[in-house]
Amino acid sequence: MQSCTLLIIGGGPGGYVAAIRAAQLGISTTLIESENVGGTCLNVGCIPSKALIHAAQEFHKLTGYSADSPLGIQVQSPRIDIARTVAWKDGIVGRLTGGVAALLKKNGVHVIKGWARIIDGKTVEVAAAPGDDADVVLRIACEHLLLATGSQPVELPFMPFGGPVISSTQALSPAVLPQSLAVVGAGYIGLELGMAYSRLGVQVSLIEAQDRILPAYDADLVKPVQTAVRKLGISLHLSCSVLGMNEKGSALRLKTSQGDESELPVEQVMVAVGRRARVTGFGLESLMLDMDGTVIQVDDQCRTSMRNVWAIGDVAGEPMLAHRAMAQGEMVAEIISGKQRRFVPASIPAVCFTDPEIVVSGLSPDEAKRAGIDCISASFPFSANGRAMTLDANDGFVRVVARRDNHLIVGWQAVGSGVSELSAAFSQSLEMGARLEDVAGTIHAHPSLGEAVQEAALRALGHALHI
Ligand code: FAD
Ligand code: NAD
């Protein structure tokens, strides 16, 4: 039997950040992870998907140049060796997960590779593998137990993963590219990876239950992405559900909201209909924690309903984003060390890494209205931004939302090429309580996409200069 002050189950961005910060604060910390540290994010999520997306964009750019490029660049028949692309992506993953392992070691975190099983709120067993009959290697007693077990892709019961039906994890490591791919779910993963596969030359179809793609975002923001989707030749099946594969496994059976049924011949199907918190298979039931639907219920300090049992990241609900998990992990470590902290961010920015990208931070005009805040909002289009023109990326805009009475900024949204990098400025302005005048009065470097941020603020004040 070993013992520690803080025991963390799960070494994803939530768990590993909590472990590093706790160790920095002198807390004796043990982290149990069954796979490589880094979790979904570093191994099969954020990082590998962005690598594949980048490679696909580069390849597609070259394909475009082989036609009549207005930039005057001519390229003859570019080809992609997908095995090398995957190896390059795996190299990045290896560098980052290796880096996290080194940081954990340097800070003195005791990392145990194995499957954690909860005995009670202060005792955890480690087995060699998941499953009730797996050999127990070790028992650990702790003062604080932090649950950071993340999430798993939702499986459609009538179309389980296997054979031609894949999850994002398999889609990130193709041995060969399929001729055609149907993507079920036009949310984050469906759009990010669906567009990447299309840019790699695969015939992609998107099947979405709602009547538009990316239904979580407001319609104006999605419009430029929808234009890009159509330009790529991706076929859209909206207000449509899937019934399963046909008997031969060669076509996907579809049903529209009007009840019309059809078959879509396809080589592979990626199911991306959401992720669910990982709350089973490790004895969590024994704690009888209060749940919020299918996720662990936590308060604004990430405390669960049991004293000294904490939960962070995807297992504690939406938004299931890596930076939220990290922020919660850091906070919990600091609270355990005695600091006063609460999780009340002014904004948790979200980026959809399509091309064009979408970024949102704080409230949209509709959300502000629903919250009863009287707001003004203004947008500035990239078609009037010099830097966007020089990047041959004029589509999209930046929008600001601010209180009408005192001009306090409550939200930012943008869509366009490379706008994910604006998320830092957006969130800083919200956390620092900036007003329209603060952003309008800040000198933004020329030429840059950021000038559209300043111009949106100027426009909200009624005196934009470049439109
Ligand atoms: P996870 O990263 O899921 O880590 C949980 C860890 O716990 C896992 O490593 C698991 O092996 C381990 N574990 C679970 N149970 C046990 C047990 N009993 N014993 C031992 N170990 C256990 N988010 C973004 O913010 N930006 C993005 O661009 C982005 N892109 C994504 C792309 C894809 C394809 C996917 C699938 C997700 C993406 N996400 C993105 C979401 C992001 O990956 C998650 O929000 C984030 O990883 C959650 O972190 P976490 O620490 O809560 O859990
Ligand atoms: P999602 O919630 O983003 O999208 C799922 C989509 O599937 C929705 O549009 C939904 O209407 C649709 N859908 C659900 N059931 C369906 C069905 N039976 N048939 C057709 N359509 C159906 O989920 P996701 O794309 O799987 O991503 C999971 C989570 O991972 C995200 O919510 C996000 O938290 C995280 N993620 C984040 C990023 C990022 O930050 N850039 C990228 C990828 C994933």
XYZ file of C-alpha atoms and ligand atoms in Angstrom:
564
model
C 0.000 0.000 0.000
C 1.400 3.388 -1.073
C 0.070 6.758 0.032
C -0.015 10.326 -1.253
C -1.847 13.589 -0.637
C -3.328 13.899 -4.142
C -4.184 10.977 -6.378
C -5.195 11.809 -9.931
C -6.903 9.340 -12.268
C -6.243 10.304 -15.881
C -3.217 12.008 -17.438
C -4.982 14.138 -20.069
C -4.691 17.945 -20.134
C -6.816 18.166 -16.975
C -4.960 15.525 -14.982
C -1.388 16.247 -16.067
C -1.708 20.026 -15.517
C -3.223 19.420 -12.066
C -0.316 17.071 -11.287
C 2.396 19.495 -12.403
C 0.885 22.430 -10.491
C 0.269 20.350 -7.361
C 3.864 19.102 -7.381
C 5.117 22.672 -7.883
C 3.162 23.599 -4.755
C 4.825 20.830 -2.745
C 1.858 18.428 -2.676
C 2.832 14.754 -2.878
C 1.085 13.710 -6.083
C 0.469 10.404 -7.842
C -0.965 10.228 -11.352
C -2.439 7.017 -12.772
C -2.748 6.768 -16.549
C -3.427 3.633 -18.555
C -2.055 4.984 -21.859
C 0.567 7.552 -22.786
C 0.233 10.778 -20.813
C -1.404 13.635 -22.734
C -4.860 12.059 -22.917
C -7.240 12.455 -25.810
C -5.872 15.914 -26.586
C -2.243 15.056 -27.305
C -2.667 11.452 -28.491
C -5.887 11.287 -30.522
C -7.487 14.735 -30.391
C -6.441 18.371 -30.652
C -2.839 17.964 -31.729
C -2.971 15.072 -34.227
C -6.137 16.505 -35.810
C -4.534 19.896 -36.292
C -1.446 18.263 -37.830
C -3.583 16.338 -40.310
C -5.664 19.443 -41.069
C -2.491 21.430 -41.784
C -1.067 18.761 -44.071
C -4.382 18.571 -45.940
C -4.505 22.354 -46.356
C -0.939 22.461 -47.720
C -1.679 19.638 -50.162
C -4.921 21.241 -51.286
C -3.215 24.606 -51.795
C -0.722 22.955 -54.144
C -3.542 21.185 -55.983
C -5.161 24.581 -56.541
C -1.878 26.012 -57.871
C -1.713 23.364 -60.538
C -4.709 25.069 -62.161
C -4.761 28.715 -63.217
C -3.551 30.363 -59.992
C -3.999 34.169 -59.773
C -0.798 34.197 -57.706
C 1.093 32.994 -60.777
C 2.332 29.837 -59.061
C 2.246 26.664 -61.142
C 2.706 23.196 -59.689
C 2.501 19.950 -61.607
C 0.299 17.173 -60.141
C 1.190 17.191 -56.428
C 0.980 13.821 -54.646
C 0.667 12.894 -51.024
C 2.305 9.952 -49.277
C -0.200 9.560 -46.442
C 2.015 7.098 -44.548
C 4.679 9.821 -44.257
C 2.060 12.382 -43.253
C 0.871 10.077 -40.465
C 4.469 9.423 -39.390
C 5.089 13.206 -39.233
C 1.926 13.640 -37.157
C 2.972 10.765 -34.854
C 6.368 12.439 -34.417
C 4.699 15.617 -33.125
C 2.507 13.561 -30.777
C 5.587 11.687 -29.520
C 7.516 14.926 -28.881
C 4.624 16.445 -26.940
C 3.712 13.379 -24.871
C 7.418 12.799 -24.161
C 7.665 16.447 -23.093
C 4.746 16.075 -20.695
C 6.252 12.881 -19.224
C 9.538 14.755 -18.691
C 7.754 17.689 -17.021
C 5.896 15.343 -14.670
C 9.145 13.621 -13.739
C 11.068 16.880 -13.307
C 8.401 18.201 -10.961
C 8.424 15.028 -8.874
C 5.015 13.592 -9.809
C 4.799 9.835 -9.231
C 3.361 8.511 -12.510
C 1.965 4.981 -12.544
C 1.037 3.296 -15.808
C -2.055 1.167 -15.240
C -5.830 1.116 -14.917
C -7.210 2.792 -11.779
C -10.161 1.244 -9.916
C -11.822 3.173 -7.131
C -12.336 1.275 -3.871
C -13.598 4.265 -1.880
C -13.050 8.039 -1.791
C -9.593 7.550 -0.286
C -8.399 4.279 -1.797
C -7.615 3.285 -5.381
C -6.308 0.046 -6.831
C -4.139 -0.103 -9.926
C -4.580 -3.023 -12.314
C -2.514 -3.890 -15.344
C -5.504 -3.429 -17.648
C -9.185 -2.457 -17.582
C -11.617 -5.212 -16.554
C -12.765 -6.734 -13.292
C -10.498 -9.775 -13.531
C -7.277 -7.887 -14.373
C -4.487 -8.419 -11.836
C -4.166 -5.729 -9.185
C -0.643 -4.382 -9.084
C -0.910 -1.923 -6.245
C -3.168 -0.137 -3.721
C -2.828 3.577 -2.996
C -4.326 5.626 -0.169
C -4.859 9.355 -0.674
C -6.241 12.437 1.064
C -7.678 13.934 -2.126
C -8.928 12.046 -5.176
C -9.113 13.920 -8.493
C -11.143 12.376 -11.306
C -9.868 13.402 -14.748
C -10.908 10.394 -16.794
C -12.028 12.389 -19.840
C -14.454 11.210 -22.487
C -15.019 8.669 -25.270
C -16.659 8.918 -28.678
C -20.380 8.162 -28.717
C -21.090 4.947 -30.606
C -24.305 4.453 -32.570
C -25.781 1.195 -31.163
C -26.895 -0.045 -34.585
C -23.548 0.826 -36.190
C -20.728 0.061 -33.722
C -17.116 0.982 -34.496
C -15.338 -1.699 -36.511
C -14.748 -2.543 -40.170
C -15.765 0.400 -42.341
C -17.244 2.293 -39.367
C -14.515 4.344 -37.692
C -14.164 6.973 -34.976
C -11.985 10.090 -35.112
C -9.148 8.025 -33.597
C -8.864 5.745 -36.660
C -9.494 8.699 -38.998
C -6.358 10.353 -37.600
C -4.123 7.453 -38.631
C -5.225 6.200 -42.055
C -2.988 3.472 -43.494
C -4.406 4.400 -46.905
C -6.961 7.019 -47.807
C -10.415 5.708 -48.750
C -11.972 6.746 -52.044
C -15.047 7.957 -50.209
C -15.912 8.827 -46.607
C -19.317 9.496 -45.091
C -19.165 11.564 -41.920
C -22.076 11.208 -39.512
C -22.385 14.423 -37.486
C -21.464 17.862 -38.822
C -20.133 19.222 -35.536
C -16.536 19.971 -34.568
C -14.960 16.673 -35.550
C -17.153 16.079 -38.597
C -16.297 19.456 -40.087
C -12.611 19.599 -39.089
C -11.743 16.095 -40.265
C -14.358 15.950 -43.034
C -12.874 19.057 -44.670
C -9.339 17.715 -44.168
C -10.200 14.404 -45.865
C -11.854 16.297 -48.708
C -8.692 18.386 -49.162
C -6.716 15.138 -49.293
C -8.782 14.116 -52.312
C -11.366 11.861 -50.643
C -15.024 12.172 -51.764
C -16.697 13.294 -48.525
C -20.411 13.330 -47.586
C -21.650 14.945 -44.385
C -24.798 13.619 -42.715
C -26.287 15.862 -40.036
C -29.466 15.414 -37.999
C -30.047 19.185 -37.673
C -30.936 21.440 -40.597
C -27.471 23.021 -40.823
C -23.815 22.269 -40.277
C -22.142 23.318 -36.997
C -25.534 23.903 -35.357
C -23.856 24.978 -32.101
C -22.560 28.184 -33.764
C -24.654 31.109 -34.990
C -25.689 30.996 -38.624
C -23.733 34.099 -39.767
C -20.482 32.635 -38.462
C -21.068 29.333 -40.214
C -21.907 30.840 -43.625
C -18.286 31.222 -44.852
C -17.543 27.650 -43.713
C -20.611 26.418 -45.582
C -19.372 28.212 -48.716
C -15.982 26.489 -48.351
C -17.679 23.113 -47.828
C -19.675 23.516 -51.035
C -16.584 24.722 -52.938
C -14.757 21.557 -51.906
C -17.583 19.494 -53.396
C -18.564 17.886 -50.090
C -22.127 16.580 -50.360
C -24.418 17.675 -47.549
C -27.290 15.601 -46.190
C -29.010 17.836 -43.642
C -32.030 16.975 -41.457
C -30.995 13.403 -42.098
C -30.398 10.403 -39.870
C -28.541 7.157 -40.494
C -30.121 3.720 -40.253
C -26.937 1.661 -40.519
C -24.842 0.000 -43.200
C -26.486 -2.126 -45.880
C -25.991 -5.889 -45.688
C -22.876 -5.889 -47.873
C -21.330 -3.080 -45.821
C -20.899 -1.069 -49.007
C -23.461 1.684 -48.470
C -24.875 3.792 -45.661
C -28.662 3.786 -45.293
C -30.073 7.295 -44.796
C -33.464 8.629 -43.804
C -34.565 12.246 -44.232
C -36.819 14.033 -41.745
C -39.642 13.587 -44.307
C -39.160 9.812 -44.046
C -37.497 9.243 -47.440
C -34.934 6.442 -47.348
C -31.882 6.082 -49.614
C -28.486 4.366 -49.787
C -25.190 6.238 -50.033
C -22.436 4.018 -51.494
C -19.326 4.624 -49.383
C -16.024 2.971 -48.477
C -15.725 4.250 -44.896
C -17.996 5.950 -42.366
C -16.680 8.168 -39.590
C -19.164 8.553 -36.744
C -18.688 11.900 -34.943
C -21.947 12.480 -33.092
C -20.416 13.721 -29.849
C -18.420 12.439 -26.891
C -19.591 11.127 -23.532
C -17.921 11.418 -20.157
C -15.927 8.324 -19.103
C -17.763 7.402 -15.894
C -17.907 3.605 -16.032
C -15.427 0.737 -15.811
C -13.371 2.064 -12.885
C -15.629 1.735 -9.846
C -16.971 5.279 -9.858
C -20.472 3.963 -9.047
C -19.234 2.936 -5.580
C -18.849 6.610 -4.624
C -22.513 7.334 -5.477
C -21.615 10.898 -6.514
C -24.336 13.326 -7.592
C -24.478 13.305 -11.382
C -25.620 15.975 -13.797
C -27.129 13.694 -16.410
C -24.230 11.591 -17.668
C -21.424 13.775 -16.264
C -20.120 14.229 -12.734
C -21.723 17.211 -11.041
C -19.226 19.743 -9.683
C -19.435 23.161 -8.050
C -17.432 26.250 -9.046
C -14.342 24.773 -7.365
C -14.719 21.401 -9.135
C -15.716 19.703 -5.880
C -18.011 16.703 -6.294
C -20.723 15.788 -3.788
C -18.143 13.795 -1.757
C -15.638 15.656 0.428
C -12.101 15.749 -1.048
C -13.193 14.080 -4.283
C -12.803 16.430 -7.242
C -13.616 16.189 -10.957
C -12.289 18.214 -13.885
C -12.327 18.282 -17.685
C -14.591 16.263 -19.966
C -15.792 13.965 -17.168
C -17.250 17.079 -15.520
C -19.232 18.146 -18.590
C -19.355 20.822 -21.264
C -17.617 22.516 -22.877
C -15.400 19.495 -23.516
C -12.296 21.494 -24.406
C -8.671 20.938 -23.472
C -8.018 24.485 -22.219
C -11.016 24.241 -19.846
C -9.672 20.958 -18.458
C -6.218 22.518 -17.947
C -7.616 25.624 -16.223
C -9.713 23.473 -13.884
C -6.733 21.201 -13.142
C -4.524 24.129 -12.211
C -7.270 25.572 -10.017
C -7.933 22.353 -8.088
C -4.215 21.942 -7.326
C -4.114 25.489 -5.971
C -7.239 25.018 -3.824
C -5.790 21.834 -2.317
C -2.621 23.798 -1.504
C -4.731 26.299 0.443
C -5.242 29.063 -2.127
C -8.629 30.735 -2.638
C -9.773 29.994 -6.198
C -13.062 29.680 -8.090
C -13.783 28.660 -11.670
C -15.653 31.706 -12.970
C -13.939 32.568 -16.275
C -15.211 35.593 -18.200
C -14.896 33.351 -21.227
C -13.860 29.890 -22.331
C -12.958 30.547 -25.966
C -13.831 27.930 -28.541
C -12.245 27.482 -31.941
C -13.422 25.318 -34.789
C -10.381 24.516 -36.916
C -12.149 24.411 -40.236
C -10.798 26.578 -43.049
C -12.001 29.285 -42.629
C -11.705 28.960 -38.852
C -14.371 30.047 -36.370
C -13.575 31.526 -32.976
C -16.030 32.567 -30.272
C -15.311 34.129 -26.897
C -17.982 35.391 -24.524
C -21.536 36.133 -25.642
C -22.961 36.325 -29.153
C -25.598 39.027 -29.848
C -28.373 36.425 -29.414
C -26.890 35.034 -26.194
C -26.569 38.572 -24.784
C -30.204 39.227 -25.683
C -31.306 35.985 -24.040
C -29.344 37.007 -20.926
C -31.320 40.256 -20.842
C -28.306 42.477 -21.618
C -28.989 45.462 -23.879
C -26.091 45.287 -26.345
C -24.691 46.857 -29.464
C -22.762 44.731 -31.926
C -20.737 45.496 -35.022
C -18.700 43.485 -37.502
C -15.772 44.291 -39.729
C -15.297 42.161 -42.852
C -11.937 40.738 -43.911
C -12.780 41.863 -47.460
C -11.818 45.365 -46.224
C -8.621 44.214 -44.435
C -5.354 44.583 -46.348
C -3.589 41.674 -44.648
C -6.461 39.308 -45.464
C -6.194 40.339 -49.125
C -2.443 39.671 -49.194
C -3.142 36.230 -47.739
C -5.742 35.643 -50.460
C -8.274 35.029 -47.669
C -10.907 37.763 -47.801
C -13.837 35.728 -46.561
C -15.116 36.246 -43.019
C -15.407 38.954 -40.385
C -14.761 39.959 -36.772
C -17.749 40.857 -34.595
C -17.821 42.541 -31.210
C -20.702 42.595 -28.721
C -20.756 45.273 -25.989
C -23.180 46.660 -23.424
C -25.013 49.687 -24.779
C -24.852 51.611 -21.467
C -21.127 51.510 -20.642
C -19.551 49.830 -23.713
C -18.172 46.925 -21.655
C -17.273 44.204 -24.157
C -19.165 40.964 -23.467
C -18.289 38.918 -26.535
C -16.239 38.450 -29.679
C -16.769 36.202 -32.676
C -14.748 35.800 -35.848
C -14.655 33.613 -38.902
C -11.817 33.643 -41.396
C -8.481 32.168 -42.293
C -6.173 31.978 -39.262
C -8.575 33.694 -36.838
C -7.903 31.112 -34.113
C -4.901 33.270 -33.178
C -7.246 36.165 -32.356
C -8.745 34.138 -29.503
C -6.033 35.299 -27.084
C -6.806 38.987 -27.671
C -10.546 38.310 -27.426
C -10.316 36.469 -24.120
C -7.828 38.933 -22.621
C -10.145 41.839 -23.387
C -13.041 40.011 -21.696
C -11.030 38.970 -18.612
C -9.617 42.487 -18.226
C -13.014 44.125 -18.548
C -12.102 46.115 -21.664
C -14.531 48.616 -23.155
C -14.955 49.385 -26.838
C -12.872 52.553 -26.359
C -9.927 50.490 -24.981
C -9.726 48.302 -28.076
C -10.518 51.142 -30.487
C -7.746 53.219 -28.887
C -5.084 50.484 -29.032
C -2.641 50.767 -31.928
C -2.834 47.504 -33.887
C 0.089 46.613 -36.177
C -0.435 47.143 -39.894
C -1.009 45.112 -41.952
C -2.537 42.448 -39.704
C -5.785 40.554 -39.303
C -5.940 42.102 -35.823
C -6.769 45.467 -37.382
C -10.229 44.030 -38.041
C -10.599 43.671 -34.251
C -9.876 47.371 -33.714
C -12.117 48.323 -36.648
C -15.018 46.249 -35.272
C -14.727 48.195 -31.996
C -14.521 51.496 -33.903
C -17.555 50.519 -35.929
C -19.534 49.708 -32.784
C -18.679 53.249 -31.617
C -19.981 54.573 -34.919
C -16.707 55.703 -36.495
C -14.989 52.870 -38.371
C -12.191 54.223 -40.550
C -11.759 51.658 -43.299
C -15.325 50.845 -44.264
P -8.752 13.225 -21.643
O -7.849 14.024 -22.493
O -9.771 12.371 -22.321
O -7.824 12.321 -20.727
C -8.336 11.351 -19.869
C -7.266 10.317 -19.630
O -7.683 9.481 -18.580
C -7.002 9.404 -20.819
O -5.635 9.474 -21.166
C -7.389 8.001 -20.339
O -6.545 7.005 -20.847
C -7.227 8.159 -18.838
N -8.074 7.262 -18.032
C -9.429 7.205 -18.025
N -9.855 6.314 -17.119
C -8.737 5.806 -16.543
C -8.524 4.832 -15.517
N -9.538 4.236 -14.888
N -7.251 4.532 -15.184
C -6.205 5.138 -15.808
N -6.353 6.061 -16.760
C -7.606 6.397 -17.118
N -10.286 20.382 -27.520
C -9.795 21.620 -27.711
O -9.796 22.431 -26.770
N -9.265 22.003 -28.919
C -9.227 21.165 -29.976
O -8.746 21.541 -31.047
C -9.745 19.849 -29.813
N -9.711 18.973 -30.829
C -10.173 17.693 -30.638
C -10.122 16.814 -31.706
C -10.583 15.520 -31.549
C -10.524 14.566 -32.714
C -11.089 15.096 -30.280
C -11.569 13.691 -30.081
C -11.144 15.965 -29.210
C -10.691 17.278 -29.385
N -10.734 18.214 -28.339
C -10.275 19.486 -28.541
C -11.268 17.851 -27.004
C -10.114 17.578 -26.016
O -9.299 16.544 -26.521
C -10.684 17.204 -24.665
O -11.575 18.203 -24.219
C -9.580 17.038 -23.624
O -8.643 16.069 -24.011
C -10.184 16.663 -22.273
O -9.164 16.509 -21.338
P -9.365 15.594 -20.037
O -8.092 15.716 -19.277
O -10.628 15.931 -19.376
O -9.554 14.112 -20.601
P -20.305 17.744 -31.669
O -21.227 17.810 -30.526
O -19.434 18.910 -31.964
O -21.132 17.446 -33.012
C -21.957 16.334 -33.148
C -22.920 16.604 -34.287
O -23.569 15.379 -34.601
C -24.002 17.624 -33.956
O -24.070 18.580 -34.980
C -25.277 16.769 -33.857
O -26.433 17.486 -34.265
C -24.951 15.644 -34.816
N -25.639 14.381 -34.552
C -25.884 13.788 -33.363
N -26.477 12.588 -33.539
C -26.593 12.406 -34.879
C -27.097 11.349 -35.685
N -27.568 10.228 -35.147
N -27.076 11.507 -37.033
C -26.580 12.640 -37.589
N -26.076 13.659 -36.870
C -26.075 13.544 -35.533
O -19.438 16.404 -31.441
P -18.091 15.884 -32.097
O -17.847 16.553 -33.402
O -18.139 14.426 -32.015
O -16.997 16.413 -31.085
C -17.063 15.988 -29.723
C -16.515 17.056 -28.814
O -15.094 17.087 -28.905
C -16.952 18.483 -29.155
O -18.213 18.779 -28.641
C -15.880 19.287 -28.518
O -16.154 19.408 -27.149
C -14.644 18.417 -28.708
N -13.890 18.858 -29.911
C -13.409 20.136 -29.941
C -12.703 20.569 -31.047
C -12.166 21.978 -31.050
O -12.161 22.603 -30.003
N -11.706 22.483 -32.165
C -12.482 19.732 -32.113
C -12.986 18.442 -32.063
C -13.687 18.017 -30.947
